[in-house]
PDB file of C-alpha atoms (C1' of nucleotides) in Angstrom:
ATOM      1  CA  UNK I   1      26.091  74.750 -51.468  1.00 47.00           C
ATOM      2  CA  UNK I   2      24.823  75.642 -48.118  1.00 52.00           C
ATOM      3  CA  UNK I   3      25.503  72.342 -46.612  1.00 53.00           C
ATOM      4  CA  UNK I   4      29.038  71.921 -48.334  1.00 53.00           C
ATOM      5  CA  UNK I   5      29.958  75.212 -46.448  1.00 56.00           C
ATOM      6  CA  UNK I   6      28.652  73.891 -43.280  1.00 60.00           C
ATOM      7  CA  UNK I   7      30.768  70.518 -43.798  1.00 57.00           C
ATOM      8  CA  UNK I   8      33.749  72.291 -44.409  1.00 56.00           C
ATOM      9  CA  UNK I   9      33.114  74.936 -41.518  1.00 86.00           C
ATOM     10  CA  UNK I  10      32.530  72.265 -38.894  1.00 93.00           C
ATOM     11  CA  UNK I  11      35.980  70.328 -40.140  1.00 95.00           C
ATOM     12  CA  UNK I  12      37.760  73.243 -39.271  1.00 96.00           C
ATOM     13  CA  UNK I  13      35.975  74.044 -36.017  1.00 97.00           C
ATOM     14  CA  UNK I  14      36.548  70.641 -34.755  1.00 98.00           C
ATOM     15  CA  UNK I  15      40.147  70.651 -35.663  1.00 98.00           C
ATOM     16  CA  UNK I  16      40.746  74.162 -34.571  1.00 98.00           C
ATOM     17  CA  UNK I  17      39.497  72.726 -30.967  1.00 98.00           C
ATOM     18  CA  UNK I  18      41.749  69.613 -31.064  1.00 97.00           C
ATOM     19  CA  UNK I  19      44.741  71.406 -29.605  1.00 97.00           C
ATOM     20  CA  UNK I  20      44.970  72.393 -26.178  1.00 96.00           C
ATOM     21  CA  UNK I  21      46.843  75.521 -26.517  1.00 97.00           C
ATOM     22  CA  UNK I  22      44.000  76.734 -28.898  1.00 98.00           C
ATOM     23  CA  UNK I  23      41.371  75.915 -26.551  1.00 97.00           C
ATOM     24  CA  UNK I  24      43.440  77.767 -24.028  1.00 96.00           C
ATOM     25  CA  UNK I  25      43.294  80.984 -25.988  1.00 97.00           C
ATOM     26  CA  UNK I  26      39.675  80.590 -26.490  1.00 97.00           C
ATOM     27  CA  UNK I  27      39.309  80.419 -22.627  1.00 96.00           C
ATOM     28  CA  UNK I  28      41.454  83.624 -22.064  1.00 95.00           C
ATOM     29  CA  UNK I  29      39.273  85.425 -24.874  1.00 95.00           C
ATOM     30  CA  UNK I  30      36.037  84.323 -23.263  1.00 94.00           C
ATOM     31  CA  UNK I  31      37.194  85.822 -19.851  1.00 93.00           C
ATOM     32  CA  UNK I  32      38.728  89.169 -21.683  1.00 94.00           C
ATOM     33  CA  UNK I  33      38.052  90.347 -25.196  1.00 94.00           C
ATOM     34  CA  UNK I  34      40.158  92.573 -27.519  1.00 95.00           C
ATOM     35  CA  UNK I  35      43.526  91.242 -25.976  1.00 96.00           C
ATOM     36  CA  UNK I  36      46.694  91.653 -28.347  1.00 97.00           C
ATOM     37  CA  UNK I  37      48.649  88.843 -29.468  1.00 97.00           C
ATOM     38  CA  UNK I  38      51.518  89.535 -27.032  1.00 96.00           C
ATOM     39  CA  UNK I  39      49.179  89.320 -24.365  1.00 96.00           C
ATOM     40  CA  UNK I  40      47.585  86.250 -25.360  1.00 96.00           C
ATOM     41  CA  UNK I  41      50.979  84.298 -25.649  1.00 95.00           C
ATOM     42  CA  UNK I  42      51.706  84.951 -22.313  1.00 91.00           C
ATOM     43  CA  UNK I  43      52.107  81.720 -20.372  1.00 84.00           C
ATOM     44  CA  UNK I  44      51.330  79.401 -23.175  1.00 92.00           C
ATOM     45  CA  UNK I  45      55.049  78.079 -23.412  1.00 93.00           C
ATOM     46  CA  UNK I  46      55.488  78.567 -26.767  1.00 97.00           C
ATOM     47  CA  UNK I  47      57.081  81.274 -29.020  1.00 97.00           C
ATOM     48  CA  UNK I  48      55.304  84.314 -30.406  1.00 97.00           C
ATOM     49  CA  UNK I  49      55.414  83.048 -34.096  1.00 98.00           C
ATOM     50  CA  UNK I  50      54.054  79.942 -33.309  1.00 98.00           C
ATOM     51  CA  UNK I  51      51.117  81.484 -31.483  1.00 98.00           C
ATOM     52  CA  UNK I  52      50.423  83.225 -34.592  1.00 98.00           C
ATOM     53  CA  UNK I  53      49.953  80.024 -36.307  1.00 98.00           C
ATOM     54  CA  UNK I  54      47.426  78.949 -33.714  1.00 98.00           C
ATOM     55  CA  UNK I  55      45.528  81.956 -34.028  1.00 98.00           C
ATOM     56  CA  UNK I  56      45.369  81.696 -37.764  1.00 98.00           C
ATOM     57  CA  UNK I  57      43.786  78.480 -37.243  1.00 98.00           C
ATOM     58  CA  UNK I  58      41.610  79.755 -34.897  1.00 98.00           C
ATOM     59  CA  UNK I  59      40.315  82.739 -37.548  1.00 97.00           C
ATOM     60  CA  UNK I  60      40.176  80.071 -40.408  1.00 96.00           C
ATOM     61  CA  UNK I  61      37.452  78.099 -38.231  1.00 96.00           C
ATOM     62  CA  UNK I  62      35.931  81.608 -37.512  1.00 95.00           C
ATOM     63  CA  UNK I  63      36.325  81.143 -33.616  1.00 96.00           C
ATOM     64  CA  UNK I  64      38.216  84.319 -33.430  1.00 95.00           C
ATOM     65  CA  UNK I  65      37.786  87.854 -35.121  1.00 94.00           C
ATOM     66  CA  UNK I  66      40.848  90.340 -35.147  1.00 94.00           C
ATOM     67  CA  UNK I  67      41.219  93.980 -35.631  1.00 94.00           C
ATOM     68  CA  UNK I  68      43.844  96.137 -36.143  1.00 95.00           C
ATOM     69  CA  UNK I  69      44.627  99.040 -33.771  1.00 94.00           C
ATOM     70  CA  UNK I  70      47.792 100.898 -34.950  1.00 95.00           C
ATOM     71  CA  UNK I  71      50.314  98.348 -34.741  1.00 96.00           C
ATOM     72  CA  UNK I  72      48.433  96.018 -32.277  1.00 97.00           C
ATOM     73  CA  UNK I  73      46.095  93.267 -33.462  1.00 97.00           C
ATOM     74  CA  UNK I  74      43.381  92.771 -31.209  1.00 96.00           C
ATOM     75  CA  UNK I  75      41.571  89.356 -30.818  1.00 97.00           C
ATOM     76  CA  UNK I  76      37.847  88.897 -30.355  1.00 95.00           C
ATOM     77  CA  UNK I  77      36.019  85.544 -29.573  1.00 95.00           C
ATOM     78  CA  UNK I  78      33.260  84.466 -31.853  1.00 93.00           C
ATOM     79  CA  UNK I  79      31.063  82.052 -30.061  1.00 92.00           C
ATOM     80  CA  UNK I  80      28.988  81.170 -32.983  1.00 91.00           C
ATOM     81  CA  UNK I  81      30.580  78.431 -34.483  1.00 94.00           C
ATOM     82  CA  UNK I  82      30.892  76.599 -31.175  1.00 94.00           C
ATOM     83  CA  UNK I  83      27.311  76.926 -30.687  1.00 91.00           C
ATOM     84  CA  UNK I  84      26.619  75.495 -34.399  1.00 91.00           C
ATOM     85  CA  UNK I  85      28.589  72.438 -33.644  1.00 93.00           C
ATOM     86  CA  UNK I  86      26.947  71.934 -30.115  1.00 92.00           C
ATOM     87  CA  UNK I  87      23.427  72.373 -31.798  1.00 89.00           C
ATOM     88  CA  UNK I  88      23.835  70.465 -35.064  1.00 88.00           C
ATOM     89  CA  UNK I  89      26.090  67.628 -33.879  1.00 91.00           C
ATOM     90  CA  UNK I  90      26.488  67.197 -30.265  1.00 92.00           C
ATOM     91  CA  UNK I  91      22.754  67.700 -28.969  1.00 89.00           C
ATOM     92  CA  UNK I  92      21.738  64.788 -31.246  1.00 90.00           C
ATOM     93  CA  UNK I  93      23.893  62.485 -29.314  1.00 90.00           C
ATOM     94  CA  UNK I  94      22.926  63.547 -25.843  1.00 83.00           C
ATOM     95  CA  UNK I  95      19.055  63.422 -27.332  1.00 80.00           C
ATOM     96  CA  UNK I  96      19.298  59.381 -27.781  1.00 79.00           C
ATOM     97  CA  UNK I  97      21.896  59.387 -24.769  1.00 79.00           C
ATOM     98  CA  UNK I  98      19.455  57.233 -22.553  1.00 79.00           C
ATOM     99  CA  UNK I  99      18.921  54.718 -25.394  1.00 80.00           C
ATOM    100  CA  UNK I 100      22.342  54.397 -26.277  1.00 79.00           C
ATOM    101  CA  UNK I 101      23.388  53.720 -22.681  1.00 79.00           C
ATOM    102  CA  UNK I 102      20.602  51.132 -22.165  1.00 82.00           C
ATOM    103  CA  UNK I 103      21.849  49.559 -25.142  1.00 81.00           C
ATOM    104  CA  UNK I 104      25.250  49.413 -24.108  1.00 79.00           C
ATOM    105  CA  UNK I 105      24.354  48.137 -20.801  1.00 80.00           C
ATOM    106  CA  UNK I 106      22.173  45.368 -22.106  1.00 82.00           C
ATOM    107  CA  UNK I 107      24.888  44.316 -24.304  1.00 79.00           C
ATOM    108  CA  UNK I 108      27.230  44.488 -21.416  1.00 76.00           C
ATOM    109  CA  UNK I 109      24.773  42.122 -19.378  1.00 76.00           C
ATOM    110  CA  UNK I 110      24.223  39.877 -22.137  1.00 73.00           C
ATOM    111  CA  UNK I 111      28.100  39.025 -22.355  1.00 69.00           C
ATOM    112  CA  UNK I 112      28.125  38.631 -18.803  1.00 64.00           C
ATOM    113  CA  UNK I 113      25.662  35.921 -18.810  1.00 59.00           C
ATOM    114  CA  UNK I 114      27.552  33.967 -21.248  1.00 50.00           C
TER     115      UNK I 114
ATOM    116  CA  UNK L   1      43.375  64.107  -9.334  1.00 47.00           C
ATOM    117  CA  UNK L   2      39.726  64.019 -10.736  1.00 52.00           C
ATOM    118  CA  UNK L   3      40.805  67.414 -12.531  1.00 54.00           C
ATOM    119  CA  UNK L   4      43.920  66.193 -13.984  1.00 54.00           C
ATOM    120  CA  UNK L   5      41.900  63.028 -15.267  1.00 56.00           C
ATOM    121  CA  UNK L   6      39.060  65.163 -16.746  1.00 59.00           C
ATOM    122  CA  UNK L   7      41.679  67.485 -18.711  1.00 57.00           C
ATOM    123  CA  UNK L   8      43.221  64.154 -20.072  1.00 56.00           C
ATOM    124  CA  UNK L   9      40.089  62.717 -20.926  1.00 86.00           C
ATOM    125  CA  UNK L  10      38.817  65.977 -22.459  1.00 93.00           C
ATOM    126  CA  UNK L  11      41.955  66.300 -24.914  1.00 95.00           C
ATOM    127  CA  UNK L  12      41.383  62.875 -26.032  1.00 96.00           C
ATOM    128  CA  UNK L  13      37.818  63.513 -26.944  1.00 97.00           C
ATOM    129  CA  UNK L  14      38.732  66.824 -28.678  1.00 98.00           C
ATOM    130  CA  UNK L  15      41.203  65.283 -30.259  1.00 98.00           C
ATOM    131  CA  UNK L  16      38.768  62.090 -31.619  1.00 98.00           C
ATOM    132  CA  UNK L  17      36.565  64.331 -32.828  1.00 98.00           C
ATOM    133  CA  UNK L  18      38.766  66.391 -34.977  1.00 97.00           C
ATOM    134  CA  UNK L  19      38.737  63.710 -38.063  1.00 97.00           C
ATOM    135  CA  UNK L  20      35.592  63.584 -40.209  1.00 96.00           C
ATOM    136  CA  UNK L  21      36.184  59.791 -40.428  1.00 97.00           C
ATOM    137  CA  UNK L  22      35.837  59.305 -36.801  1.00 98.00           C
ATOM    138  CA  UNK L  23      32.955  61.420 -36.426  1.00 97.00           C
ATOM    139  CA  UNK L  24      31.381  59.552 -39.251  1.00 97.00           C
ATOM    140  CA  UNK L  25      31.685  56.443 -37.194  1.00 97.00           C
ATOM    141  CA  UNK L  26      30.161  57.984 -34.379  1.00 97.00           C
ATOM    142  CA  UNK L  27      27.349  59.447 -36.562  1.00 96.00           C
ATOM    143  CA  UNK L  28      26.805  55.781 -37.447  1.00 95.00           C
ATOM    144  CA  UNK L  29      26.859  53.864 -34.099  1.00 95.00           C
ATOM    145  CA  UNK L  30      24.291  56.671 -33.316  1.00 94.00           C
ATOM    146  CA  UNK L  31      21.981  55.237 -35.818  1.00 93.00           C
ATOM    147  CA  UNK L  32      22.548  51.602 -35.219  1.00 93.00           C
ATOM    148  CA  UNK L  33      24.530  50.242 -32.198  1.00 93.00           C
ATOM    149  CA  UNK L  34      26.504  46.925 -31.791  1.00 95.00           C
ATOM    150  CA  UNK L  35      28.009  47.118 -35.278  1.00 96.00           C
ATOM    151  CA  UNK L  36      30.932  44.944 -36.362  1.00 97.00           C
ATOM    152  CA  UNK L  37      34.282  46.242 -37.683  1.00 97.00           C
ATOM    153  CA  UNK L  38      33.741  45.450 -41.113  1.00 96.00           C
ATOM    154  CA  UNK L  39      30.215  46.964 -41.047  1.00 96.00           C
ATOM    155  CA  UNK L  40      31.621  49.960 -39.877  1.00 96.00           C
ATOM    156  CA  UNK L  41      34.173  50.557 -42.443  1.00 95.00           C
ATOM    157  CA  UNK L  42      32.031  49.841 -45.180  1.00 91.00           C
ATOM    158  CA  UNK L  43      31.841  53.571 -47.199  1.00 85.00           C
ATOM    159  CA  UNK L  44      34.983  54.996 -45.351  1.00 93.00           C
ATOM    160  CA  UNK L  45      37.113  55.003 -48.122  1.00 94.00           C
ATOM    161  CA  UNK L  46      39.815  53.204 -46.184  1.00 97.00           C
ATOM    162  CA  UNK L  47      41.296  49.937 -45.486  1.00 97.00           C
ATOM    163  CA  UNK L  48      39.886  48.000 -42.661  1.00 98.00           C
ATOM    164  CA  UNK L  49      43.521  48.084 -40.954  1.00 98.00           C
ATOM    165  CA  UNK L  50      43.280  51.593 -40.953  1.00 98.00           C
ATOM    166  CA  UNK L  51      39.956  52.066 -39.376  1.00 98.00           C
ATOM    167  CA  UNK L  52      41.371  49.931 -36.565  1.00 98.00           C
ATOM    168  CA  UNK L  53      43.326  52.837 -35.785  1.00 98.00           C
ATOM    169  CA  UNK L  54      40.612  55.277 -35.749  1.00 98.00           C
ATOM    170  CA  UNK L  55      38.588  52.873 -33.565  1.00 98.00           C
ATOM    171  CA  UNK L  56      41.315  52.544 -31.162  1.00 98.00           C
ATOM    172  CA  UNK L  57      41.355  56.627 -30.917  1.00 98.00           C
ATOM    173  CA  UNK L  58      37.899  56.527 -30.091  1.00 98.00           C
ATOM    174  CA  UNK L  59      37.742  53.659 -27.479  1.00 97.00           C
ATOM    175  CA  UNK L  60      40.594  55.780 -25.595  1.00 96.00           C
ATOM    176  CA  UNK L  61      38.502  58.696 -25.415  1.00 96.00           C
ATOM    177  CA  UNK L  62      35.945  56.458 -24.081  1.00 95.00           C
ATOM    178  CA  UNK L  63      33.558  57.600 -27.153  1.00 96.00           C
ATOM    179  CA  UNK L  64      32.919  53.829 -28.237  1.00 95.00           C
ATOM    180  CA  UNK L  65      33.227  50.749 -26.093  1.00 94.00           C
ATOM    181  CA  UNK L  66      33.490  47.228 -27.513  1.00 95.00           C
ATOM    182  CA  UNK L  67      32.721  43.541 -27.169  1.00 94.00           C
ATOM    183  CA  UNK L  68      33.828  40.490 -28.365  1.00 95.00           C
ATOM    184  CA  UNK L  69      31.389  37.776 -29.394  1.00 94.00           C
ATOM    185  CA  UNK L  70      32.965  35.185 -30.929  1.00 94.00           C
ATOM    186  CA  UNK L  71      35.290  36.325 -33.720  1.00 96.00           C
ATOM    187  CA  UNK L  72      33.211  39.701 -34.174  1.00 96.00           C
ATOM    188  CA  UNK L  73      34.082  42.652 -32.135  1.00 97.00           C
ATOM    189  CA  UNK L  74      30.926  44.585 -31.776  1.00 96.00           C
ATOM    190  CA  UNK L  75      31.296  48.623 -31.334  1.00 97.00           C
ATOM    191  CA  UNK L  76      28.882  50.623 -29.118  1.00 95.00           C
ATOM    192  CA  UNK L  77      28.497  54.318 -28.665  1.00 95.00           C
ATOM    193  CA  UNK L  78      29.044  55.953 -25.566  1.00 93.00           C
ATOM    194  CA  UNK L  79      27.583  59.401 -25.420  1.00 92.00           C
ATOM    195  CA  UNK L  80      29.017  60.534 -21.834  1.00 91.00           C
ATOM    196  CA  UNK L  81      31.989  62.007 -23.025  1.00 94.00           C
ATOM    197  CA  UNK L  82      30.349  64.313 -25.582  1.00 94.00           C
ATOM    198  CA  UNK L  83      27.737  65.319 -22.961  1.00 92.00           C
ATOM    199  CA  UNK L  84      30.650  66.170 -20.747  1.00 92.00           C
ATOM    200  CA  UNK L  85      32.344  68.277 -23.399  1.00 93.00           C
ATOM    201  CA  UNK L  86      29.344  70.006 -24.107  1.00 92.00           C
ATOM    202  CA  UNK L  87      28.539  70.529 -20.596  1.00 89.00           C
ATOM    203  CA  UNK L  88      31.974  71.478 -18.992  1.00 88.00           C
ATOM    204  CA  UNK L  89      33.411  73.454 -21.874  1.00 92.00           C
ATOM    205  CA  UNK L  90      31.069  74.379 -24.555  1.00 92.00           C
ATOM    206  CA  UNK L  91      28.123  75.652 -22.509  1.00 90.00           C
ATOM    207  CA  UNK L  92      29.961  78.595 -20.925  1.00 90.00           C
ATOM    208  CA  UNK L  93      30.686  80.034 -24.418  1.00 90.00           C
ATOM    209  CA  UNK L  94      26.950  80.203 -24.927  1.00 83.00           C
ATOM    210  CA  UNK L  95      26.374  81.605 -21.906  1.00 81.00           C
ATOM    211  CA  UNK L  96      28.026  84.744 -22.492  1.00 80.00           C
ATOM    212  CA  UNK L  97      27.501  84.536 -26.330  1.00 79.00           C
ATOM    213  CA  UNK L  98      25.525  87.711 -26.291  1.00 80.00           C
ATOM    214  CA  UNK L  99      27.946  89.649 -24.300  1.00 81.00           C
ATOM    215  CA  UNK L 100      30.543  88.508 -26.645  1.00 80.00           C
ATOM    216  CA  UNK L 101      28.826  89.339 -29.727  1.00 80.00           C
ATOM    217  CA  UNK L 102      28.204  92.662 -28.398  1.00 83.00           C
ATOM    218  CA  UNK L 103      31.691  93.552 -27.543  1.00 82.00           C
ATOM    219  CA  UNK L 104      32.913  92.224 -31.018  1.00 79.00           C
ATOM    220  CA  UNK L 105      29.966  94.434 -32.672  1.00 80.00           C
ATOM    221  CA  UNK L 106      31.203  97.268 -30.676  1.00 82.00           C
ATOM    222  CA  UNK L 107      34.885  96.974 -31.522  1.00 79.00           C
ATOM    223  CA  UNK L 108      34.087  96.423 -35.182  1.00 77.00           C
ATOM    224  CA  UNK L 109      32.028  99.735 -35.118  1.00 76.00           C
ATOM    225  CA  UNK L 110      34.414 101.862 -33.545  1.00 73.00           C
ATOM    226  CA  UNK L 111      36.726 100.616 -36.028  1.00 69.00           C
ATOM    227  CA  UNK L 112      34.768 101.659 -38.650  1.00 64.00           C
ATOM    228  CA  UNK L 113      34.260 105.309 -37.457  1.00 59.00           C
ATOM    229  CA  UNK L 114      37.963 105.836 -37.392  1.00 49.00           C
TER     230      UNK L 114
ATOM    231  C1'  DT K   1      65.262 110.869 -36.026  1.00 52.45           C
ATOM    232  C1'  DT K   2      66.170 107.204 -33.450  1.00 52.45           C
ATOM    233  C1'  DA K   3      65.164 103.418 -30.276  1.00 52.45           C
ATOM    234  C1'  DT K   4      61.890 100.266 -29.085  1.00 52.45           C
ATOM    235  C1'  DT K   5      57.646  97.750 -29.511  1.00 52.45           C
ATOM    236  C1'  DA K   6      54.126  94.892 -32.317  1.00 52.45           C
ATOM    237  C1'  DT K   7      53.759  91.762 -35.524  1.00 52.45           C
ATOM    238  C1'  DG K   8      54.738  89.524 -40.015  1.00 52.45           C
ATOM    239  C1'  DC K   9      56.831  86.243 -43.016  1.00 52.45           C
ATOM    240  C1'  DA K  10      59.947  82.328 -44.651  1.00 52.45           C
ATOM    241  C1'  DG K  11      62.938  78.332 -43.927  1.00 52.45           C
ATOM    242  C1'  DT K  12      63.536  74.437 -41.492  1.00 52.45           C
ATOM    243  C1'  DA K  13      63.561  70.429 -37.980  1.00 52.45           C
ATOM    244  C1'  DT K  14      60.837  67.386 -35.494  1.00 52.45           C
ATOM    245  C1'  DT K  15      56.941  65.147 -34.313  1.00 52.45           C
ATOM    246  C1'  DT K  16      52.732  63.099 -35.122  1.00 52.45           C
ATOM    247  C1'  DA K  17      48.509  61.348 -37.745  1.00 52.45           C
ATOM    248  C1'  DT K  18      47.345  58.739 -41.386  1.00 52.45           C
ATOM    249  C1'  DA K  19      47.243  55.151 -44.930  1.00 52.45           C
ATOM    250  C1'  DC K  20      49.205  51.211 -46.693  1.00 52.45           C
ATOM    251  C1'  DT K  21      50.698  45.977 -47.329  1.00 52.45           C
ATOM    252  C1'  DG K  22      51.767  41.707 -46.020  1.00 52.45           C
ATOM    253  C1'  DC K  23      51.300  37.966 -42.719  1.00 52.45           C
ATOM    254  C1'  DA K  24      49.299  35.815 -38.237  1.00 52.45           C
ATOM    255  C1'  DT K  25      45.791  34.338 -35.043  1.00 52.45           C
ATOM    256  C1'  DG K  26      41.421  32.476 -33.893  1.00 52.45           C
ATOM    257  C1'  DT K  27      36.457  31.364 -34.910  1.00 52.45           C
ATOM    258  C1'  DC K  28      32.867  29.204 -37.634  1.00 52.45           C
ATOM    259  C1'  DA K  29      30.651  26.215 -40.772  1.00 52.45           C
ATOM    260  C1'  DA K  30      30.682  22.856 -44.249  1.00 52.45           C
TER     261       DA K  30
ATOM    262  C1'  DT X   1      39.565  18.904 -40.739  1.00 52.45           C
ATOM    263  C1'  DT X   2      39.499  22.371 -43.885  1.00 52.45           C
ATOM    264  C1'  DG X   3      38.441  26.546 -46.273  1.00 52.45           C
ATOM    265  C1'  DA X   4      36.510  31.024 -45.539  1.00 52.45           C
ATOM    266  C1'  DC X   5      35.649  34.642 -42.570  1.00 52.45           C
ATOM    267  C1'  DA X   6      36.809  38.629 -38.802  1.00 52.45           C
ATOM    268  C1'  DT X   7      40.268  40.737 -36.922  1.00 52.45           C
ATOM    269  C1'  DG X   8      45.268  41.863 -34.933  1.00 52.45           C
ATOM    270  C1'  DC X   9      49.657  42.700 -35.556  1.00 52.45           C
ATOM    271  C1'  DA X  10      54.227  44.535 -37.648  1.00 52.45           C
ATOM    272  C1'  DG X  11      56.517  47.571 -40.558  1.00 52.45           C
ATOM    273  C1'  DT X  12      57.137  51.226 -43.357  1.00 52.45           C
ATOM    274  C1'  DA X  13      56.047  55.599 -46.444  1.00 52.45           C
ATOM    275  C1'  DT X  14      53.960  60.048 -46.435  1.00 52.45           C
ATOM    276  C1'  DA X  15      51.449  63.807 -45.270  1.00 52.45           C
ATOM    277  C1'  DA X  16      50.258  67.032 -41.913  1.00 52.45           C
ATOM    278  C1'  DA X  17      50.868  69.735 -37.437  1.00 52.45           C
ATOM    279  C1'  DT X  18      53.952  71.865 -34.635  1.00 52.45           C
ATOM    280  C1'  DA X  19      57.800  74.667 -32.721  1.00 52.45           C
ATOM    281  C1'  DC X  20      61.777  76.771 -33.680  1.00 52.45           C
ATOM    282  C1'  DT X  21      65.269  80.660 -35.630  1.00 52.45           C
ATOM    283  C1'  DG X  22      66.357  84.623 -37.714  1.00 52.45           C
ATOM    284  C1'  DC X  23      64.994  88.605 -40.252  1.00 52.45           C
ATOM    285  C1'  DA X  24      61.774  92.456 -41.978  1.00 52.45           C
ATOM    286  C1'  DT X  25      58.448  95.796 -41.489  1.00 52.45           C
ATOM    287  C1'  DA X  26      55.591  99.330 -39.603  1.00 52.45           C
ATOM    288  C1'  DA X  27      53.797 102.195 -35.204  1.00 52.45           C
ATOM    289  C1'  DT X  28      55.003 104.551 -31.704  1.00 52.45           C
ATOM    290  C1'  DA X  29      57.556 106.986 -27.930  1.00 52.45           C
ATOM    291  C1'  DA X  30      61.594 109.499 -26.568  1.00 52.45           C
TER     292       DA X  30
END
DNA sequence: TTATTATGCAGTATTTATACTGCATGTCAA
DNA sequence: TTGACATGCAGTATAAATACTGCATAATAA
């Protein structure tokens, strides 16, 4: 169960990170937390309603958490999923980075000598 | 120039990672390098021609490098873009992870007390 | 109360991504 | 040389992502 949950979550996180406008939102929340929707949209070259959709994607991936304060919706960054991705997926590639590059180089050289 | 190049590359890498079938391909190349197309498609629940498209996306992101050996196309993993992503984008979030979570918790608590 | 502000929701148009089929090409092995 | 194999290419159908407009609702401020 836990495994299935994680796979689904990872899928959502990777998908959420695929759009530059969403990464930009995360960048901004990284600098300043508790930002309202209107503030978050500024400089994003899209309507507020479109940004809402992007935020929903980020929320589903649990990359941001939101809180209502009166009529304002405040947005907070949750860095946990990013670290999960980094730890359980990306890291394993850098661990064998040297081996991968050597095998790649060897293949290239063998190919050149033919 | 360098900056623009990097932004474009990062965009492609994130997009390439967004599909689970492509991540699966990278996983398989991580285990075994120099795999042919036919071998790479096995167990992926799609036609060879569809997989070719996915591979093109991974190639554009420079996540894989290919070599022709006669009539076979051999695929090699290039872990460099993954490490770039990790280093220049993900890491900064984990650096401030503690701060982010504290600010998030505080906000949640303040909200509860109202 | 009334105007303004912050946001949500619904519907739609457009673009992008994905997967498929069918056929072409080049390599290898008998 | 011929048949099998590995792959590419083109065209098309479908699904998913994205952005827009217009209107609704609730909170705040005058």
